mmCIF file with all atom_site columns, C-alpha atoms in Angstrom:
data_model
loop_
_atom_site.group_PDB
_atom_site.id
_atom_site.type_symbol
_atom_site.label_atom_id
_atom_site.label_alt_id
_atom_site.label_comp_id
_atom_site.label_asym_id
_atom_site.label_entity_id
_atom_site.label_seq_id
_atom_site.pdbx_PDB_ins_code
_atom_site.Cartn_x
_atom_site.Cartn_y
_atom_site.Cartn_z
_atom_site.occupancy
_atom_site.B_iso_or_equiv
_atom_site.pdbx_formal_charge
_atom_site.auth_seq_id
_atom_site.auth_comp_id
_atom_site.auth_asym_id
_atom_site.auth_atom_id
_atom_site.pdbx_PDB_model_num
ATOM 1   C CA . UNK A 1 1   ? 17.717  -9.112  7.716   1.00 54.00 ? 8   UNK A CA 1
ATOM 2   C CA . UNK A 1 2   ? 17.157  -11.459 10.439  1.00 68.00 ? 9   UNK A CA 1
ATOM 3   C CA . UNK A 1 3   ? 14.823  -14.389 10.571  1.00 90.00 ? 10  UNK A CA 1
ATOM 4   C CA . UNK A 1 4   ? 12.896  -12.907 13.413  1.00 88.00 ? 11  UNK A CA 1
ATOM 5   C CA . UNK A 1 5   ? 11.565  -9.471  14.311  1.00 91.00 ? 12  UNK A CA 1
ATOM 6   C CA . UNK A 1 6   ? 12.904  -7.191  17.077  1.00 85.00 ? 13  UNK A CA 1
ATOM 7   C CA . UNK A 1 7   ? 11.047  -8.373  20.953  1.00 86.00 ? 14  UNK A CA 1
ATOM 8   C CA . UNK A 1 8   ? 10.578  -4.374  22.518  1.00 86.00 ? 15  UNK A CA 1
ATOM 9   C CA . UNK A 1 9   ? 8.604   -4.045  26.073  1.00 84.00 ? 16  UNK A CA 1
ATOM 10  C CA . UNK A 1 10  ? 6.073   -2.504  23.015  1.00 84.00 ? 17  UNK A CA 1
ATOM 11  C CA . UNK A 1 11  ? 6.168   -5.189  20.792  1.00 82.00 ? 18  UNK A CA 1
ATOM 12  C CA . UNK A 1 12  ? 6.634   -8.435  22.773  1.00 86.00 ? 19  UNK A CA 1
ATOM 13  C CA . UNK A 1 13  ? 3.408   -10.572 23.321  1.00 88.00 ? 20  UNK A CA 1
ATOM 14  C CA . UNK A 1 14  ? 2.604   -10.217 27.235  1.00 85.00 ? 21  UNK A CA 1
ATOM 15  C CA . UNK A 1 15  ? -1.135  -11.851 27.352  1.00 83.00 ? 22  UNK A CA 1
ATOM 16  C CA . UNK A 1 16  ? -0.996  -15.478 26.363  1.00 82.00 ? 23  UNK A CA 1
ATOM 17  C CA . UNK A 1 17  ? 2.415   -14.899 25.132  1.00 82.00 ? 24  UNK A CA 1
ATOM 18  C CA . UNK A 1 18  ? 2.495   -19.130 24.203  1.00 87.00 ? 25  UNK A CA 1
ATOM 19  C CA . UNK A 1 19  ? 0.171   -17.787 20.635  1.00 87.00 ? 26  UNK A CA 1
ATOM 20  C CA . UNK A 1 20  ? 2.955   -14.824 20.156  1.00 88.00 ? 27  UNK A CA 1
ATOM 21  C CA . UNK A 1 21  ? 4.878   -15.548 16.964  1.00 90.00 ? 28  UNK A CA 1
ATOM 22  C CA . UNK A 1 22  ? 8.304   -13.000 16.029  1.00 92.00 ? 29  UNK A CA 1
ATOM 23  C CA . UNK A 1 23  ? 9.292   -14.919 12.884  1.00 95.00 ? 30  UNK A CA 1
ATOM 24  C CA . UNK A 1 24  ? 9.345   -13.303 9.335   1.00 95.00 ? 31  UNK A CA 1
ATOM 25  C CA . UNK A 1 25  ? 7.642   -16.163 8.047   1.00 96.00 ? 32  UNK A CA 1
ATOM 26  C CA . UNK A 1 26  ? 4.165   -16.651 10.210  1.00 96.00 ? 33  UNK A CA 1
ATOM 27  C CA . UNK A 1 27  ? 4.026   -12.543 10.249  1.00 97.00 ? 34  UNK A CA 1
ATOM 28  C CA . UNK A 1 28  ? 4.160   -12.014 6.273   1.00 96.00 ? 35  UNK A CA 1
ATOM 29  C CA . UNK A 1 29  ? 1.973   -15.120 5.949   1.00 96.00 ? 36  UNK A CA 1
ATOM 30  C CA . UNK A 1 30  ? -0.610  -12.725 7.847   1.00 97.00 ? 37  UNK A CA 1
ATOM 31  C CA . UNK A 1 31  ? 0.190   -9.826  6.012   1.00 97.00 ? 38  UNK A CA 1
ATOM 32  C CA . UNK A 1 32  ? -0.246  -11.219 2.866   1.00 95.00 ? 39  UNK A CA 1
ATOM 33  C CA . UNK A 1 33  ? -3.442  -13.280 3.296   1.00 94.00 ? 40  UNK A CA 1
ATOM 34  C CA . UNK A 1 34  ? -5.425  -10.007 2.666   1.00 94.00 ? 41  UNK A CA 1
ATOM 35  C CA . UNK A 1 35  ? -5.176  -6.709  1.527   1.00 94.00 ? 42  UNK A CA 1
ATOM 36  C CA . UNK A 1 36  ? -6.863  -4.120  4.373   1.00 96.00 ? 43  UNK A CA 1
ATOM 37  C CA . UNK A 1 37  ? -4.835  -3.171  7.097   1.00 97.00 ? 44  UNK A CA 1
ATOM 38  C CA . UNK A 1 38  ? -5.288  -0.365  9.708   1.00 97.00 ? 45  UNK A CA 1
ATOM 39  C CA . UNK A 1 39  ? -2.310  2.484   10.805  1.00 96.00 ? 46  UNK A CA 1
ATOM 40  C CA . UNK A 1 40  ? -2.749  3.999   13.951  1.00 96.00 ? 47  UNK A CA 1
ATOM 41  C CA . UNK A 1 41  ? -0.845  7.263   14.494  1.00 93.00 ? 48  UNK A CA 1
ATOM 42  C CA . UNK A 1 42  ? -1.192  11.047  16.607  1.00 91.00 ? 49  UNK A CA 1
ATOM 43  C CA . UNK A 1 43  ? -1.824  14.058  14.996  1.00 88.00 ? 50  UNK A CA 1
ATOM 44  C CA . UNK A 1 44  ? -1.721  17.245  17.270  1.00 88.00 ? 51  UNK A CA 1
ATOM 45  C CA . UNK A 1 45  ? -1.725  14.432  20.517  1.00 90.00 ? 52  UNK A CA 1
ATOM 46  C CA . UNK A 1 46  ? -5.214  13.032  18.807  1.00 92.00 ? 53  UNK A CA 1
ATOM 47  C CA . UNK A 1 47  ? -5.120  9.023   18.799  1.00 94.00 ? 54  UNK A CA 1
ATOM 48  C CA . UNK A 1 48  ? -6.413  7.999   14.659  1.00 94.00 ? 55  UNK A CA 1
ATOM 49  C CA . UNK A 1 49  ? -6.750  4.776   12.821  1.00 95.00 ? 56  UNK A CA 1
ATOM 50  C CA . UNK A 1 50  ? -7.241  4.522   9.700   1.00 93.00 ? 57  UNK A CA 1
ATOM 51  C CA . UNK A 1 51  ? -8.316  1.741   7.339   1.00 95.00 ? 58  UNK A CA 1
ATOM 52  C CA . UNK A 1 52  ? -6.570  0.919   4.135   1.00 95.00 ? 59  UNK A CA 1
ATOM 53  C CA . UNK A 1 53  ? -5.174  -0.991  1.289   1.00 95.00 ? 60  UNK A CA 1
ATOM 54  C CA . UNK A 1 54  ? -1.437  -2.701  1.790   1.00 96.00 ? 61  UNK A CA 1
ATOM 55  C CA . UNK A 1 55  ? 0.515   -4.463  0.169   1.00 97.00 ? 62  UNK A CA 1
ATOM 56  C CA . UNK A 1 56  ? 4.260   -6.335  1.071   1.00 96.00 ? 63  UNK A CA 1
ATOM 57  C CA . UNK A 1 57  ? 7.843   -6.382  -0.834  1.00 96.00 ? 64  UNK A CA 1
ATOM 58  C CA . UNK A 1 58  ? 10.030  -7.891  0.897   1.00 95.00 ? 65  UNK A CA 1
ATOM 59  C CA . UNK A 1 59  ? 10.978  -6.784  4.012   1.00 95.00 ? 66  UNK A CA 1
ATOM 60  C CA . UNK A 1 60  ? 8.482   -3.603  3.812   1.00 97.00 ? 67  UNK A CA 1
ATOM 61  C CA . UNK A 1 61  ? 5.160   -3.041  3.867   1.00 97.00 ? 68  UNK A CA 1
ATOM 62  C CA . UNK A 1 62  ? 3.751   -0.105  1.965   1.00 97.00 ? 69  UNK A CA 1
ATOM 63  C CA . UNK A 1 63  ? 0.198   2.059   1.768   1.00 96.00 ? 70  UNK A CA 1
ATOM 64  C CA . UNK A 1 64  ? -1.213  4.552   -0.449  1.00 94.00 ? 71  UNK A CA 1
ATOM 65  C CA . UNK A 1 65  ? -3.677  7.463   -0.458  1.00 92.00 ? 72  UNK A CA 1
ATOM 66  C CA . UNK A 1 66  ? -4.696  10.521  -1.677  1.00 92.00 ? 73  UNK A CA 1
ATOM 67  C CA . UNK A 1 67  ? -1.737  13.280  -1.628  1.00 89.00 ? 74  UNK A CA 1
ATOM 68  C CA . UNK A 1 68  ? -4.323  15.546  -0.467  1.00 89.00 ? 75  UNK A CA 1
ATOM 69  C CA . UNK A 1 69  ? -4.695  13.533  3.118   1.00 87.00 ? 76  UNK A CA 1
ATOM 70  C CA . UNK A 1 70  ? -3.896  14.776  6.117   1.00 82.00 ? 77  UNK A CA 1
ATOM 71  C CA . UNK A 1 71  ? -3.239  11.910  8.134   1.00 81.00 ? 78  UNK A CA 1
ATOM 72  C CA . UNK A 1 72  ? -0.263  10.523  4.785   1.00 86.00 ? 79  UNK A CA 1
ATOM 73  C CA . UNK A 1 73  ? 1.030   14.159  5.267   1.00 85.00 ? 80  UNK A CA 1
ATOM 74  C CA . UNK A 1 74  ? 1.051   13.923  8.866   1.00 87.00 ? 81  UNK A CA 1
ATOM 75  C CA . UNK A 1 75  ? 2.177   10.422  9.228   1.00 90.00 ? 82  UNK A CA 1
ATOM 76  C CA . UNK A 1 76  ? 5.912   10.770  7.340   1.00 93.00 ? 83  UNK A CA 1
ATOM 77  C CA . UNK A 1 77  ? 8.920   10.765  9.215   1.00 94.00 ? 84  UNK A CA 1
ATOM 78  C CA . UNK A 1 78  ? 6.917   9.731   12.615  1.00 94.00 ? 85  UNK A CA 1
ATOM 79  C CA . UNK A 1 79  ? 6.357   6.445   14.147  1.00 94.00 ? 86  UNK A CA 1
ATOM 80  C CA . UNK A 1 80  ? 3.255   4.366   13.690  1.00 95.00 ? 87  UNK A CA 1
ATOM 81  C CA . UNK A 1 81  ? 1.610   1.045   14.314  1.00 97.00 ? 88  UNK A CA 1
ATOM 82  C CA . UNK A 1 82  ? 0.076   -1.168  11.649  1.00 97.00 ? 89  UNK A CA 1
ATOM 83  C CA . UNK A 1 83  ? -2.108  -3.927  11.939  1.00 98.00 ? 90  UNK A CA 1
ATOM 84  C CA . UNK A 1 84  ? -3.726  -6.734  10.051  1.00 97.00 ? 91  UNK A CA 1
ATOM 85  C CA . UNK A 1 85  ? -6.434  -9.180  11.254  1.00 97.00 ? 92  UNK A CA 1
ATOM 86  C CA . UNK A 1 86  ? -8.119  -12.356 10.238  1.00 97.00 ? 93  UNK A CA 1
ATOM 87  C CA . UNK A 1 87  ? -11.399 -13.891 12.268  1.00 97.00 ? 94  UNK A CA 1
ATOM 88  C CA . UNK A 1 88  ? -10.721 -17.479 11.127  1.00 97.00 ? 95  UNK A CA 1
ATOM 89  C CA . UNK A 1 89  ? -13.871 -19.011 13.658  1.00 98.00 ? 96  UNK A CA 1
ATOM 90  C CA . UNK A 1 90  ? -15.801 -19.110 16.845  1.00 98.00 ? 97  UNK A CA 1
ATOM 91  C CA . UNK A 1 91  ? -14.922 -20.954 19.520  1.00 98.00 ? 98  UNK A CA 1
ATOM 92  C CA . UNK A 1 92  ? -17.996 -22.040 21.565  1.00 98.00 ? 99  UNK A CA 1
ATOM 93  C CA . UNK A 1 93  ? -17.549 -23.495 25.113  1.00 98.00 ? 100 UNK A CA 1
ATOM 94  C CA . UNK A 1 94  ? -19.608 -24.699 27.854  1.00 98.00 ? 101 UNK A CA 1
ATOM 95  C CA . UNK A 1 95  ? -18.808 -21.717 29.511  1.00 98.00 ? 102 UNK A CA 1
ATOM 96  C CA . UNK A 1 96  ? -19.207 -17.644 28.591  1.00 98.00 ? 103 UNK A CA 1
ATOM 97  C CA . UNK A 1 97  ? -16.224 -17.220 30.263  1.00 98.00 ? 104 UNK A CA 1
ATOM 98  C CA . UNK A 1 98  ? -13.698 -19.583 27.758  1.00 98.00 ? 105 UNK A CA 1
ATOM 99  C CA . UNK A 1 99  ? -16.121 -18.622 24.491  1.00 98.00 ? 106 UNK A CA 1
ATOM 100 C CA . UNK A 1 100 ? -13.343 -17.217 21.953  1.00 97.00 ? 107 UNK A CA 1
ATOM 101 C CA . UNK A 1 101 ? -11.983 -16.739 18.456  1.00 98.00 ? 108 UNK A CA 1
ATOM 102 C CA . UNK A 1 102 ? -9.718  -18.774 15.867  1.00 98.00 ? 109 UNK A CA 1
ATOM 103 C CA . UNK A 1 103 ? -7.946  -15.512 14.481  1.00 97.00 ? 110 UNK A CA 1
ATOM 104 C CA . UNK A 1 104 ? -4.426  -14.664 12.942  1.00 97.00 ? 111 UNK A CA 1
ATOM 105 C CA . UNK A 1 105 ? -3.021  -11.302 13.498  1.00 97.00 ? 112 UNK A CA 1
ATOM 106 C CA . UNK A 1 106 ? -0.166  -8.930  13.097  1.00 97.00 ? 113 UNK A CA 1
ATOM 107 C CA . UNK A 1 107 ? 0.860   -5.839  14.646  1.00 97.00 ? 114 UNK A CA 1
ATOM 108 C CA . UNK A 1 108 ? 4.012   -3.670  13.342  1.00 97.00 ? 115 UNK A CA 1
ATOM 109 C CA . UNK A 1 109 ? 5.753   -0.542  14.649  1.00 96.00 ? 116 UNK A CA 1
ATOM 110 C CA . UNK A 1 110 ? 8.161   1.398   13.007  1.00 96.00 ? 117 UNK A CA 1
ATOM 111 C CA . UNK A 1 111 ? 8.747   5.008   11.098  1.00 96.00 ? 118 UNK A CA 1
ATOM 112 C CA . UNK A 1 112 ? 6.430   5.792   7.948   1.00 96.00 ? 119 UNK A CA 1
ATOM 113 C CA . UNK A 1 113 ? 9.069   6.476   4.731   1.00 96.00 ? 120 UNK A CA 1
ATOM 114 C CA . UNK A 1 114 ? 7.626   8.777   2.166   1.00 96.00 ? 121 UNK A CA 1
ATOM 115 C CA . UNK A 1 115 ? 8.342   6.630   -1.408  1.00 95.00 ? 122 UNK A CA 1
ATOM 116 C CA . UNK A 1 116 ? 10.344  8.947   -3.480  1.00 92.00 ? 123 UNK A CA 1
ATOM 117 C CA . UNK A 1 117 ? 8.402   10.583  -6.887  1.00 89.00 ? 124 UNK A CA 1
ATOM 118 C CA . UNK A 1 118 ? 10.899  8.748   -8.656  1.00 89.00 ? 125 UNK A CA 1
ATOM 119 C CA . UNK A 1 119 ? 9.762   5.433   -7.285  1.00 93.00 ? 126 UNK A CA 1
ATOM 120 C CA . UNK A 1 120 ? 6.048   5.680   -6.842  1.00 92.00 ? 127 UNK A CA 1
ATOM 121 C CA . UNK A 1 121 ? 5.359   4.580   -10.470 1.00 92.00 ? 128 UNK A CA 1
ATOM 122 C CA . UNK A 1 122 ? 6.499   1.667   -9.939  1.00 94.00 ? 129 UNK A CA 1
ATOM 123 C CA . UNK A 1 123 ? 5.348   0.789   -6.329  1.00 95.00 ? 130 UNK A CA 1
ATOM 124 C CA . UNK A 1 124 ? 1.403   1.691   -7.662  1.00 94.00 ? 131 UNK A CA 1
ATOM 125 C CA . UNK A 1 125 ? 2.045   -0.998  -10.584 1.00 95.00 ? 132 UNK A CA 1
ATOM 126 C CA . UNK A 1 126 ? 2.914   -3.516  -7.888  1.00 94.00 ? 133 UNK A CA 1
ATOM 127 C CA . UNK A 1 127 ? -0.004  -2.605  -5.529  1.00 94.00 ? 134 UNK A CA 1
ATOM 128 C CA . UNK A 1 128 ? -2.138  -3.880  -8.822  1.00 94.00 ? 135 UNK A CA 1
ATOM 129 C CA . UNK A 1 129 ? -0.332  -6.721  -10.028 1.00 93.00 ? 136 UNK A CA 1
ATOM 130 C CA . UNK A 1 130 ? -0.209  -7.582  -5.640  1.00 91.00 ? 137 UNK A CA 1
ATOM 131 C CA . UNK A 1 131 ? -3.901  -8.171  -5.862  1.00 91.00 ? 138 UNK A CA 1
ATOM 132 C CA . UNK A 1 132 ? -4.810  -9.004  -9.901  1.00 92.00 ? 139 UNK A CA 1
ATOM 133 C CA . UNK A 1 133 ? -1.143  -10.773 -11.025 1.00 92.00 ? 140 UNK A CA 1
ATOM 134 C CA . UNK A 1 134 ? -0.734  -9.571  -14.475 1.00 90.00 ? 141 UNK A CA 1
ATOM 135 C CA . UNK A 1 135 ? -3.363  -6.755  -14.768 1.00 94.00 ? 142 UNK A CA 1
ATOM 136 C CA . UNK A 1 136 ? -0.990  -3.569  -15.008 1.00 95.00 ? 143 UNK A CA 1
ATOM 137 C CA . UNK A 1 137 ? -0.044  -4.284  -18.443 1.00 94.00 ? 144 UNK A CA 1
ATOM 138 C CA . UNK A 1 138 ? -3.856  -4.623  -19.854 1.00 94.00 ? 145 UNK A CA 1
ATOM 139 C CA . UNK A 1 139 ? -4.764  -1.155  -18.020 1.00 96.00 ? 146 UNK A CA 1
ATOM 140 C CA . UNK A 1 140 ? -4.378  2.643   -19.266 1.00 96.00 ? 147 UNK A CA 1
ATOM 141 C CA . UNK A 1 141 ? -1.225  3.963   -18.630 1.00 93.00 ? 148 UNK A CA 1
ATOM 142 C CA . UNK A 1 142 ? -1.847  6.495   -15.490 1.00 92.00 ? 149 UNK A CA 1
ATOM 143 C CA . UNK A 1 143 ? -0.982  10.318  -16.388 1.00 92.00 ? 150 UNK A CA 1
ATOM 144 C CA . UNK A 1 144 ? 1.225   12.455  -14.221 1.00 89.00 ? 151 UNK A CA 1
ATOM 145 C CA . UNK A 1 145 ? -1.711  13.983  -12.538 1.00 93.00 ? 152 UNK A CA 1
ATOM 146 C CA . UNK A 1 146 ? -2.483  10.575  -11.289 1.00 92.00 ? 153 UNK A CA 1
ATOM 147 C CA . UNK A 1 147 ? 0.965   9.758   -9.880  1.00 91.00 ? 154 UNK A CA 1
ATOM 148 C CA . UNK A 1 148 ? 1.061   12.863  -8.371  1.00 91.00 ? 155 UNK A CA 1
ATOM 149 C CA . UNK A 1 149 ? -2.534  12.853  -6.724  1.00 93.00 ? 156 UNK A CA 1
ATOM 150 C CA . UNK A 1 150 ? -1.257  9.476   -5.307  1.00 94.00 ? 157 UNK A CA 1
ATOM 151 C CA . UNK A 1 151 ? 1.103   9.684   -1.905  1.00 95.00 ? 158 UNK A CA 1
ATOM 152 C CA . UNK A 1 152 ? 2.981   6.015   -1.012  1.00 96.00 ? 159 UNK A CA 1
ATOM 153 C CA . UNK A 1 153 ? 4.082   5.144   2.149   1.00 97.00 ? 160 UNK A CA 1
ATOM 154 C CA . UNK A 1 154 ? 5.983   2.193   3.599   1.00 97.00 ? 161 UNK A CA 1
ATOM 155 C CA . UNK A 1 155 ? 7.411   1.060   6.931   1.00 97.00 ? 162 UNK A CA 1
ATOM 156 C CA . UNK A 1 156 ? 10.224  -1.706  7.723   1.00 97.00 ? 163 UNK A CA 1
ATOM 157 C CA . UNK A 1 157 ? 9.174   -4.560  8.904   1.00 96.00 ? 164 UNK A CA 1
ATOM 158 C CA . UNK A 1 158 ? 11.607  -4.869  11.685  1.00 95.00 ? 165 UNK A CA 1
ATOM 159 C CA . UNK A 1 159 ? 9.853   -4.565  14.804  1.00 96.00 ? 166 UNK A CA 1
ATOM 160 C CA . UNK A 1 160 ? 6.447   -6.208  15.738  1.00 96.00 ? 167 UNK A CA 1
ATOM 161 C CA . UNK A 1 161 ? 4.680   -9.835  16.337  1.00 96.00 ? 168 UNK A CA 1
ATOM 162 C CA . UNK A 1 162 ? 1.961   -12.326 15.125  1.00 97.00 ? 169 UNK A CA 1
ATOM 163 C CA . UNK A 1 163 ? -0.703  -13.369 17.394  1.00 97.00 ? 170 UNK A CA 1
ATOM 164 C CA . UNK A 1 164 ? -2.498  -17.068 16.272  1.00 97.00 ? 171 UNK A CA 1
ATOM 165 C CA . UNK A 1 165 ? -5.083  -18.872 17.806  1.00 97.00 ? 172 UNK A CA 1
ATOM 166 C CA . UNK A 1 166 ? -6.594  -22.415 16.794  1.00 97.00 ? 173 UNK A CA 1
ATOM 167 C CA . UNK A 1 167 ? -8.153  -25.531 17.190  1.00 97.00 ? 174 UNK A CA 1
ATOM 168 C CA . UNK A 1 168 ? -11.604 -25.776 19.730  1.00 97.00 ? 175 UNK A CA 1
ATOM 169 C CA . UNK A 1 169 ? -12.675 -24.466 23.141  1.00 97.00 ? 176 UNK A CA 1
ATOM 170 C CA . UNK A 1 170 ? -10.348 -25.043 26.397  1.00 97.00 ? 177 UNK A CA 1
ATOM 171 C CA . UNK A 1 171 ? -12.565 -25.828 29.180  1.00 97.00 ? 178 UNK A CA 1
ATOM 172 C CA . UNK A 1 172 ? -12.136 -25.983 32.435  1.00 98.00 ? 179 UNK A CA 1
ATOM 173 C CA . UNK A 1 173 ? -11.862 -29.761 33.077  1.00 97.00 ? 180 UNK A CA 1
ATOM 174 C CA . UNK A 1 174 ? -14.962 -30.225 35.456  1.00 98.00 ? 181 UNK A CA 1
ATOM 175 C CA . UNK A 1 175 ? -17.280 -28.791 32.501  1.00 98.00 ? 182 UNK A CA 1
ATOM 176 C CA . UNK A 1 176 ? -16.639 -31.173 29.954  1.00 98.00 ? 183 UNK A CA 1
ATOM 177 C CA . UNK A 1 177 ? -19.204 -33.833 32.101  1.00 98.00 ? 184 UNK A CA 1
ATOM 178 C CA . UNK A 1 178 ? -22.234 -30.845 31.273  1.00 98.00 ? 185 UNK A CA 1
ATOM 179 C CA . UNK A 1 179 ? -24.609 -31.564 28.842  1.00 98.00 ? 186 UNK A CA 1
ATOM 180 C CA . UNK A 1 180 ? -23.530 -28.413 26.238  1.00 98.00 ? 187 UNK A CA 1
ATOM 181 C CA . UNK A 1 181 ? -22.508 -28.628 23.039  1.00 98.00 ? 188 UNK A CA 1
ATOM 182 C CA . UNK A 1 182 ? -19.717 -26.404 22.176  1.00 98.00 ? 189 UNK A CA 1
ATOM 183 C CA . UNK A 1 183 ? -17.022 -26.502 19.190  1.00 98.00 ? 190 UNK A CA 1
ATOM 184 C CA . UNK A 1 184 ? -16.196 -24.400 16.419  1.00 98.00 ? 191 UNK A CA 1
ATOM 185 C CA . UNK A 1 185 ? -18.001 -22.391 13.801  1.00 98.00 ? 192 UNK A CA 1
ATOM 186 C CA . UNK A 1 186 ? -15.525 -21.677 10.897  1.00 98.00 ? 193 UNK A CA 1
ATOM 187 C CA . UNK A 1 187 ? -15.400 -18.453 9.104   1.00 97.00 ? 194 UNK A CA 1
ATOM 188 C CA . UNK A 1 188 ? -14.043 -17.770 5.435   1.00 93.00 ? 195 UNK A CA 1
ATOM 189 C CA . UNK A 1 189 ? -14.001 -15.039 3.014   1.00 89.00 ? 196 UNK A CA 1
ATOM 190 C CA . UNK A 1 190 ? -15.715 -16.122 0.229   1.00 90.00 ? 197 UNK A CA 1
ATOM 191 C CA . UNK A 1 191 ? -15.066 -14.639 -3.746  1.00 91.00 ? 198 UNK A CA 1
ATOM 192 C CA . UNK A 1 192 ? -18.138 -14.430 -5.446  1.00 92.00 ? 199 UNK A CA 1
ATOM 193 C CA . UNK A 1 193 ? -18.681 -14.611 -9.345  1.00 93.00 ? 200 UNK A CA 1
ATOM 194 C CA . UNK A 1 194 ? -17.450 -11.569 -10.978 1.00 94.00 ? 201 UNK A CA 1
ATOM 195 C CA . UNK A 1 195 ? -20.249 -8.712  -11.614 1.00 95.00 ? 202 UNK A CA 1
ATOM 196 C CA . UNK A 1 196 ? -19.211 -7.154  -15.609 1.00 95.00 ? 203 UNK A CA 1
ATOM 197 C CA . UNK A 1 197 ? -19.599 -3.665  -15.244 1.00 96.00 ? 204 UNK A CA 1
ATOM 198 C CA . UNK A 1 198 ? -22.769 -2.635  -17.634 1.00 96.00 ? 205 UNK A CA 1
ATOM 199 C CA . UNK A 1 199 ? -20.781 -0.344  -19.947 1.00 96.00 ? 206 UNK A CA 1
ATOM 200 C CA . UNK A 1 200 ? -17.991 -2.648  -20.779 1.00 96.00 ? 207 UNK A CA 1
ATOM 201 C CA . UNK A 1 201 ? -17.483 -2.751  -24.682 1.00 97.00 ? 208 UNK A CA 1
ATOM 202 C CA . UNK A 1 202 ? -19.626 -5.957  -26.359 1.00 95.00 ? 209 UNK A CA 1
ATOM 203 C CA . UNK A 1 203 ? -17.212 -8.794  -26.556 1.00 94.00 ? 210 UNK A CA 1
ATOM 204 C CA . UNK A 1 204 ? -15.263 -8.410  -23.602 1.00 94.00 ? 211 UNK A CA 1
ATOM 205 C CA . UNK A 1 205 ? -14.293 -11.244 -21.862 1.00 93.00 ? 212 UNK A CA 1
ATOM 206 C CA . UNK A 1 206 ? -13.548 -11.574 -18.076 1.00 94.00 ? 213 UNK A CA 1
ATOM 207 C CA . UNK A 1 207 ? -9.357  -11.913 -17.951 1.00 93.00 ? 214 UNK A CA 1
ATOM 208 C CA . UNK A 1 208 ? -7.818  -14.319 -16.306 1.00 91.00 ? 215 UNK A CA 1
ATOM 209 C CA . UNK A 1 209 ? -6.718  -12.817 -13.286 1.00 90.00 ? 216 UNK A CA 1
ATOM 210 C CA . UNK A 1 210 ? -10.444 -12.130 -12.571 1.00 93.00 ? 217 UNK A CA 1
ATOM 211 C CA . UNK A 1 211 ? -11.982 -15.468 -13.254 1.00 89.00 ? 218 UNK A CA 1
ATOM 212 C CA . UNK A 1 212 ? -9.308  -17.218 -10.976 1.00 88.00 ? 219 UNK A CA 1
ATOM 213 C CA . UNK A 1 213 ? -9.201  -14.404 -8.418  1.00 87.00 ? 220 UNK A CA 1
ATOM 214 C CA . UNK A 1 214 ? -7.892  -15.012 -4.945  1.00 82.00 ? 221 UNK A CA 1
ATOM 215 C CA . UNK A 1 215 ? -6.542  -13.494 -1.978  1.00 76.00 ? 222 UNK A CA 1
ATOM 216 C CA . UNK A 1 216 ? -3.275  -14.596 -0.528  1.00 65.00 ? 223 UNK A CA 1
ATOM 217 C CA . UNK A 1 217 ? -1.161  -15.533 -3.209  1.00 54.00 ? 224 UNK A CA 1
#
């Protein structure tokens, strides 16, 4: 595995290629700082993009969905393109024209790999402990008819780029001597208080990995 992804005339960063970024570092740091993701793929020459849950082991990042779903049955085996976004702020200038965003993003190609029945088990129990560290254990088991309602997919990470922008507006130099303010307006996710569902048992406490929740660990 090499420390930088694959540069294609697909995958390499033409517009403001200076914010491109090929190194496994900066692009899982973007992957895992959240957990949605979109895959774009073509069914019957029909362009599709669907929103949904990811999650990253090592030097693959895997999906899941119903088995029933036509786009996971149509998907494995062909190529597709997977992307993750974060708005981070808005970048107000003294122009419309250089107005912009703070974001981070990431944008993969490769083949979709059907996990293996023998595998999926285990891939679902990391999906979990991905986003609550430590929960599988406290849940009930899941039956076969769960594991086999439940299709997992994953795709190499071999081939694809980071895109990053920061810091304030870049003006042209003559506007900087008008009288408009411009700057940045930050923008953040924020975790709010956990909710108890109303028919949890009397005595329940909130675990751990829900009262210290956070994304991007």
């Amino acid at each position: 595995m090499t420390d930088e992804l694959k540069k294609t005339a697909r995958s390499k960063v033409k517009r403001v290629a200076r914010r491109a970024h090929y190194d496994r570092d900066t692009i899982n740091a973007v992957l895992d700082a959240t957990v949605l993701c979109h895959v774009a793929y073509v069914i019957d020459g029909e362009p599709y993009c669907t929103p949904t849950l990811h999650w990253r082991e090592g030097d693959h990042v895997y999906w899941h969905g119903s088995s029933k779903s036509r786009f996971l049955k149509s998907v494995v085996g062909k190529r597709a393109c997977l992307t993750v976004s974060h708005l981070d702020g808005l970048v107000i200038a003294r122009s419309a024209f250089h107005h912009s965003v703070n974001y981070r993003s990431a944008m993969l190609y490769g083949e979709v790999e059907l996990v293996s029945d023998a595998d999926k088990a285990e891939k679902l129990k990391n999906l979990i402990d991905h986003i609550y560290p430590g929960r599988w254990d406290s849940l009930r088991p899941m039956n076969g008819q769960e594991v086999k309602a439940t299709t997992v997919l994953r795709m190499a990470i071999d081939e694809g780029a980071a895109k990053v922008r920061t810091g304030g507006p870049v003006d042209d130099e003559e506007d900087y001597a008008l009288p408009i303010w411009a700057g940045v307006v930050p923008l953040r996710v924020e975790i709010g208080a956990p909710e108890p569902d109303p028919r949890n048992l009397d005595g329940i406490e909130i675990p751990e990995h829900i009262r210290n929740f956070r994304l991007g660990r």
